[in-house]
Amino acid sequence: MYIAIEGLKGTGKSTLMQTLLPLLQEQLAACDIQTLSPTTPIPDHPLEAHFFARQDDDNYLQELYAKRSNHHASNIDWNADLIISDRSLFTSLAVRWHHSENKMLSALQHYQEIRVLESVIPLPDITIQLDAPDDILMSRYKTRTRIYGKQEETLAAISTLRRNYKQMYAWLASHQAQTVTDKPIELYQYDTAYHTPEQTCDHILNDIGQHLSHIVSEKAHKNSYSLSA
């Protein structure tokens, strides 16, 4: 099973993943759990050398993040019992969703374009979508020390990306999308403004508990089959 944590910058994706992972490891003690960070820089890759200088070059950023996604996804054992990631293919789809309108691409064409670029990473089985009110996000941005990605830290950018996510998930739930992806969208949404990461994790574990039980039972079945063989 593949679980992806999605959401706007500042919604607490990394913090949630760090909090959720040990809880999953405890609950799925006998299972193989792997983590994926598809946007993490690739050591010594030539494209990484231009990252800070080309923040306004969207074509470069799209190529770079596709390389990162394919690289990190290639190093994951997708037969593991559970893979959990901070961001997924959905990030790339959402970030450029409004660009597809400008290029006169349909939702399907946009999906296919991104899918060609990021061909290795699969679609998540479960998506955890985080959000928070605008004023909370803006206050969190002020405390950040990162010097990149500042174009994402405006009210206009927040509004656009939030709309993009909403439209993307609506399309992914459509009949047209599912004839292409062959996968239903299973989406859980949480507001991180007024709950601690621990409280949000409690909600998540409760919401996906049935899936976690299925992972445990599948693992037990595999082990019993292996022993009997």
mmCIF file of C-alpha atoms in Angstrom:
data_model
loop_
_atom_site.group_PDB
_atom_site.id
_atom_site.type_symbol
_atom_site.label_atom_id
_atom_site.label_comp_id
_atom_site.label_asym_id
_atom_site.label_seq_id
_atom_site.Cartn_x
_atom_site.Cartn_y
_atom_site.Cartn_z
ATOM 1 C CA MET A 1 0.000 0.000 0.000
ATOM 2 C CA TYR A 2 1.204 3.495 -0.867
ATOM 3 C CA ILE A 3 0.140 6.463 1.294
ATOM 4 C CA ALA A 4 1.022 10.005 0.192
ATOM 5 C CA ILE A 5 0.891 13.145 2.320
ATOM 6 C CA GLU A 6 -0.090 16.158 0.220
ATOM 7 C CA GLY A 7 -0.855 19.822 0.823
ATOM 8 C CA LEU A 8 0.280 23.402 0.451
ATOM 9 C CA LYS A 9 3.631 24.528 1.779
ATOM 10 C CA GLY A 10 3.397 25.184 5.516
ATOM 11 C CA THR A 11 0.580 22.761 6.230
ATOM 12 C CA GLY A 12 2.914 20.450 8.153
ATOM 13 C CA LYS A 13 3.571 17.560 5.785
ATOM 14 C CA SER A 14 7.098 16.805 6.997
ATOM 15 C CA THR A 15 6.126 17.179 10.655
ATOM 16 C CA LEU A 16 3.126 14.899 10.194
ATOM 17 C CA MET A 17 5.218 12.267 8.445
ATOM 18 C CA GLN A 18 7.825 12.337 11.222
ATOM 19 C CA THR A 19 5.055 11.941 13.813
ATOM 20 C CA LEU A 20 3.026 9.350 11.938
ATOM 21 C CA LEU A 21 5.876 7.055 10.907
ATOM 22 C CA PRO A 22 6.766 5.688 14.388
ATOM 23 C CA LEU A 23 3.075 5.127 15.107
ATOM 24 C CA LEU A 24 2.744 3.094 11.918
ATOM 25 C CA GLN A 25 5.931 1.198 12.739
ATOM 26 C CA GLU A 26 4.477 0.316 16.124
ATOM 27 C CA GLN A 27 1.099 -0.693 14.747
ATOM 28 C CA LEU A 28 2.613 -2.630 11.823
ATOM 29 C CA ALA A 29 5.597 -4.012 13.720
ATOM 30 C CA ALA A 30 6.047 -7.106 11.558
ATOM 31 C CA CYS A 31 5.644 -5.235 8.266
ATOM 32 C CA ASP A 32 8.149 -3.739 5.864
ATOM 33 C CA ILE A 33 7.575 0.041 5.858
ATOM 34 C CA GLN A 34 9.527 2.284 3.482
ATOM 35 C CA THR A 35 9.587 6.071 3.158
ATOM 36 C CA LEU A 36 9.762 8.149 0.012
ATOM 37 C CA SER A 37 10.583 11.833 -0.488
ATOM 38 C CA PRO A 38 10.214 12.413 -4.244
ATOM 39 C CA THR A 39 11.161 16.105 -4.098
ATOM 40 C CA THR A 40 14.454 15.618 -2.229
ATOM 41 C CA PRO A 41 17.564 16.779 -4.161
ATOM 42 C CA ILE A 42 19.615 14.158 -6.008
ATOM 43 C CA PRO A 43 23.239 14.203 -4.804
ATOM 44 C CA ASP A 44 25.719 15.277 -7.500
ATOM 45 C CA HIS A 45 23.099 15.553 -10.256
ATOM 46 C CA PRO A 46 24.078 18.338 -12.727
ATOM 47 C CA LEU A 47 20.583 19.848 -12.738
ATOM 48 C CA GLU A 48 20.801 20.486 -8.986
ATOM 49 C CA ALA A 49 23.670 22.948 -9.470
ATOM 50 C CA HIS A 50 21.270 25.554 -10.948
ATOM 51 C CA PHE A 51 18.488 25.204 -8.393
ATOM 52 C CA PHE A 52 18.889 28.529 -6.591
ATOM 53 C CA ALA A 53 19.678 30.541 -9.717
ATOM 54 C CA ARG A 54 16.703 29.315 -11.770
ATOM 55 C CA GLN A 55 13.794 29.660 -9.356
ATOM 56 C CA ASP A 56 11.782 31.590 -11.953
ATOM 57 C CA ASP A 57 12.366 29.075 -14.771
ATOM 58 C CA ASP A 58 9.331 26.816 -14.598
ATOM 59 C CA ASN A 59 10.484 24.535 -17.423
ATOM 60 C CA TYR A 60 13.723 23.907 -15.534
ATOM 61 C CA LEU A 61 11.886 23.277 -12.256
ATOM 62 C CA GLN A 62 9.500 20.844 -13.938
ATOM 63 C CA GLU A 63 12.409 18.895 -15.434
ATOM 64 C CA LEU A 64 14.305 18.905 -12.144
ATOM 65 C CA TYR A 65 11.396 17.680 -10.040
ATOM 66 C CA ALA A 66 10.576 14.978 -12.582
ATOM 67 C CA LYS A 67 14.181 13.765 -12.377
ATOM 68 C CA ARG A 68 13.983 13.761 -8.586
ATOM 69 C CA SER A 69 10.690 11.876 -8.571
ATOM 70 C CA ASN A 70 11.863 9.190 -10.983
ATOM 71 C CA HIS A 71 15.205 8.825 -9.194
ATOM 72 C CA HIS A 72 13.772 8.340 -5.716
ATOM 73 C CA ALA A 73 10.856 6.202 -6.876
ATOM 74 C CA SER A 74 13.352 3.907 -8.651
ATOM 75 C CA ASN A 75 15.042 3.238 -5.322
ATOM 76 C CA ILE A 76 11.917 2.081 -3.507
ATOM 77 C CA ASP A 77 10.783 -1.520 -3.207
ATOM 78 C CA TRP A 78 7.187 -1.179 -4.330
ATOM 79 C CA ASN A 79 6.514 -4.689 -3.044
ATOM 80 C CA ALA A 80 6.972 -3.457 0.528
ATOM 81 C CA ASP A 81 3.957 -3.788 2.814
ATOM 82 C CA LEU A 82 3.650 -0.009 3.147
ATOM 83 C CA ILE A 83 5.268 2.992 1.466
ATOM 84 C CA ILE A 84 4.590 6.441 2.892
ATOM 85 C CA SER A 85 5.714 9.621 1.175
ATOM 86 C CA ASP A 86 5.926 13.350 1.703
ATOM 87 C CA ARG A 87 4.337 14.538 -1.576
ATOM 88 C CA SER A 88 3.598 12.463 -4.675
ATOM 89 C CA LEU A 89 2.745 12.763 -8.356
ATOM 90 C CA PHE A 90 -0.289 14.758 -7.221
ATOM 91 C CA THR A 91 2.004 17.655 -6.279
ATOM 92 C CA SER A 92 3.192 18.021 -9.861
ATOM 93 C CA LEU A 93 -0.353 17.719 -11.184
ATOM 94 C CA ALA A 94 -1.683 20.366 -8.789
ATOM 95 C CA VAL A 95 1.186 22.861 -9.058
ATOM 96 C CA ARG A 96 0.704 23.175 -12.830
ATOM 97 C CA TRP A 97 -3.024 22.558 -13.062
ATOM 98 C CA HIS A 98 -3.720 26.208 -13.976
ATOM 99 C CA HIS A 99 -0.862 26.137 -16.496
ATOM 100 C CA SER A 100 -2.751 23.485 -18.425
ATOM 101 C CA GLU A 101 -5.640 25.930 -18.819
ATOM 102 C CA ASN A 102 -3.224 28.510 -20.204
ATOM 103 C CA LYS A 103 -1.871 25.942 -22.666
ATOM 104 C CA MET A 104 -5.413 24.930 -23.656
ATOM 105 C CA LEU A 105 -4.885 21.395 -22.382
ATOM 106 C CA SER A 106 -7.729 19.305 -21.051
ATOM 107 C CA ALA A 107 -7.405 17.730 -17.615
ATOM 108 C CA LEU A 108 -6.707 14.410 -19.300
ATOM 109 C CA GLN A 109 -3.981 15.895 -21.500
ATOM 110 C CA HIS A 110 -2.372 17.571 -18.485
ATOM 111 C CA TYR A 111 -2.389 14.292 -16.574
ATOM 112 C CA GLN A 112 -0.846 12.444 -19.504
ATOM 113 C CA GLU A 113 1.845 15.108 -19.917
ATOM 114 C CA ILE A 114 2.885 14.882 -16.267
ATOM 115 C CA ARG A 115 2.660 11.089 -16.343
ATOM 116 C CA VAL A 116 5.160 10.924 -19.212
ATOM 117 C CA LEU A 117 7.599 13.105 -17.269
ATOM 118 C CA GLU A 118 7.174 11.222 -13.982
ATOM 119 C CA SER A 119 6.835 7.699 -15.265
ATOM 120 C CA VAL A 120 8.230 5.724 -12.328
ATOM 121 C CA ILE A 121 6.172 6.831 -9.338
ATOM 122 C CA PRO A 122 2.727 5.198 -9.063
ATOM 123 C CA LEU A 123 -0.474 6.883 -7.931
ATOM 124 C CA PRO A 124 -1.134 6.683 -4.181
ATOM 125 C CA ASP A 125 -3.625 4.195 -2.780
ATOM 126 C CA ILE A 126 -4.465 6.683 -0.019
ATOM 127 C CA THR A 127 -3.907 10.437 -0.046
ATOM 128 C CA ILE A 128 -3.742 12.503 3.127
ATOM 129 C CA GLN A 129 -4.410 16.136 2.186
ATOM 130 C CA LEU A 130 -3.396 18.816 4.709
ATOM 131 C CA ASP A 131 -4.537 22.429 4.784
ATOM 132 C CA ALA A 132 -4.715 25.438 7.118
ATOM 133 C CA PRO A 133 -6.240 28.936 6.956
ATOM 134 C CA ASP A 134 -4.407 31.585 4.967
ATOM 135 C CA ASP A 135 -3.333 33.629 8.000
ATOM 136 C CA ILE A 136 -1.852 30.550 9.665
ATOM 137 C CA LEU A 137 0.091 29.640 6.530
ATOM 138 C CA MET A 138 1.405 33.190 6.100
ATOM 139 C CA SER A 139 2.555 33.294 9.728
ATOM 140 C CA ARG A 140 4.353 29.973 9.257
ATOM 141 C CA TYR A 141 6.090 31.272 6.128
ATOM 142 C CA LYS A 142 7.525 34.189 8.104
ATOM 143 C CA THR A 143 9.367 31.795 10.397
ATOM 144 C CA ARG A 144 10.967 29.855 7.543
ATOM 145 C CA THR A 145 14.630 30.395 6.771
ATOM 146 C CA ARG A 146 14.616 28.823 3.298
ATOM 147 C CA ILE A 147 15.633 31.175 0.508
ATOM 148 C CA TYR A 148 13.917 29.264 -2.289
ATOM 149 C CA GLY A 149 10.268 28.816 -3.235
ATOM 150 C CA LYS A 150 9.286 32.322 -2.139
ATOM 151 C CA GLN A 151 6.927 32.588 -5.116
ATOM 152 C CA GLU A 152 4.706 30.034 -3.356
ATOM 153 C CA GLU A 153 4.449 32.092 -0.157
ATOM 154 C CA THR A 154 1.808 34.633 -1.165
ATOM 155 C CA LEU A 155 -1.948 34.771 -0.678
ATOM 156 C CA ALA A 156 -2.437 34.593 -4.443
ATOM 157 C CA ALA A 157 -0.261 31.479 -4.698
ATOM 158 C CA ILE A 158 -2.097 29.841 -1.777
ATOM 159 C CA SER A 159 -5.472 30.534 -3.380
ATOM 160 C CA THR A 160 -4.368 29.224 -6.774
ATOM 161 C CA LEU A 161 -2.844 26.007 -5.462
ATOM 162 C CA ARG A 162 -5.767 25.285 -3.149
ATOM 163 C CA ARG A 163 -8.121 25.681 -6.115
ATOM 164 C CA ASN A 164 -5.839 23.500 -8.223
ATOM 165 C CA TYR A 165 -5.911 20.686 -5.673
ATOM 166 C CA LYS A 166 -9.694 20.881 -5.456
ATOM 167 C CA GLN A 167 -10.138 20.725 -9.243
ATOM 168 C CA MET A 168 -7.534 17.978 -9.592
ATOM 169 C CA TYR A 169 -9.184 15.723 -7.018
ATOM 170 C CA ALA A 170 -12.591 16.346 -8.589
ATOM 171 C CA TRP A 171 -11.219 15.237 -11.954
ATOM 172 C CA LEU A 172 -9.411 12.224 -10.466
ATOM 173 C CA ALA A 173 -12.743 11.085 -9.025
ATOM 174 C CA SER A 174 -14.434 11.347 -12.425
ATOM 175 C CA HIS A 175 -15.253 8.448 -14.711
ATOM 176 C CA GLN A 176 -12.902 9.808 -17.379
ATOM 177 C CA ALA A 177 -9.931 9.841 -14.997
ATOM 178 C CA GLN A 178 -10.573 6.396 -13.600
ATOM 179 C CA THR A 179 -10.760 4.825 -17.050
ATOM 180 C CA VAL A 180 -7.175 6.077 -17.499
ATOM 181 C CA THR A 181 -5.738 5.638 -14.001
ATOM 182 C CA ASP A 182 -7.720 2.460 -13.255
ATOM 183 C CA LYS A 183 -7.638 3.578 -9.632
ATOM 184 C CA PRO A 184 -10.277 5.203 -7.418
ATOM 185 C CA ILE A 185 -9.227 8.283 -5.489
ATOM 186 C CA GLU A 186 -9.220 7.669 -1.708
ATOM 187 C CA LEU A 187 -8.774 11.072 -0.100
ATOM 188 C CA TYR A 188 -8.673 12.111 3.573
ATOM 189 C CA GLN A 189 -8.473 15.828 4.384
ATOM 190 C CA TYR A 190 -7.301 17.448 7.625
ATOM 191 C CA ASP A 191 -6.909 21.007 8.896
ATOM 192 C CA THR A 192 -3.614 21.316 10.786
ATOM 193 C CA ALA A 193 -4.263 24.768 12.265
ATOM 194 C CA TYR A 194 -5.956 23.791 15.506
ATOM 195 C CA HIS A 195 -4.702 20.261 16.126
ATOM 196 C CA THR A 196 -1.295 19.042 17.181
ATOM 197 C CA PRO A 197 0.469 16.599 14.849
ATOM 198 C CA GLU A 198 -0.279 13.886 17.407
ATOM 199 C CA GLN A 199 -4.005 14.682 17.317
ATOM 200 C CA THR A 200 -4.012 14.692 13.510
ATOM 201 C CA CYS A 201 -2.247 11.329 13.544
ATOM 202 C CA ASP A 202 -4.918 9.937 15.840
ATOM 203 C CA HIS A 203 -7.593 11.032 13.355
ATOM 204 C CA ILE A 204 -5.668 9.512 10.458
ATOM 205 C CA LEU A 205 -5.074 6.176 12.180
ATOM 206 C CA ASN A 206 -8.745 5.999 13.052
ATOM 207 C CA ASP A 207 -9.815 6.846 9.483
ATOM 208 C CA ILE A 208 -7.479 4.364 7.770
ATOM 209 C CA GLY A 209 -7.562 1.704 10.489
ATOM 210 C CA GLN A 210 -9.334 -0.786 8.261
ATOM 211 C CA HIS A 211 -6.578 -0.468 5.649
ATOM 212 C CA LEU A 212 -3.883 -0.979 8.273
ATOM 213 C CA SER A 213 -5.654 -4.109 9.542
ATOM 214 C CA HIS A 214 -5.712 -5.387 5.967
ATOM 215 C CA ILE A 215 -1.939 -4.847 5.667
ATOM 216 C CA VAL A 216 -1.362 -6.863 8.856
ATOM 217 C CA SER A 217 -3.629 -9.705 7.704
ATOM 218 C CA GLU A 218 -2.000 -9.778 4.267
ATOM 219 C CA LYS A 219 1.440 -9.949 5.887
ATOM 220 C CA ALA A 220 0.322 -12.811 8.127
ATOM 221 C CA HIS A 221 -1.084 -14.636 5.116
ATOM 222 C CA LYS A 222 2.187 -14.211 3.185
ATOM 223 C CA ASN A 223 4.197 -15.472 6.138
ATOM 224 C CA SER A 224 1.975 -18.532 6.648
ATOM 225 C CA TYR A 225 2.126 -19.316 2.914
ATOM 226 C CA SER A 226 5.917 -18.989 2.948
ATOM 227 C CA LEU A 227 6.228 -21.329 5.929
ATOM 228 C CA SER A 228 3.877 -23.918 4.435
ATOM 229 C CA ALA A 229 5.738 -23.831 1.132
#
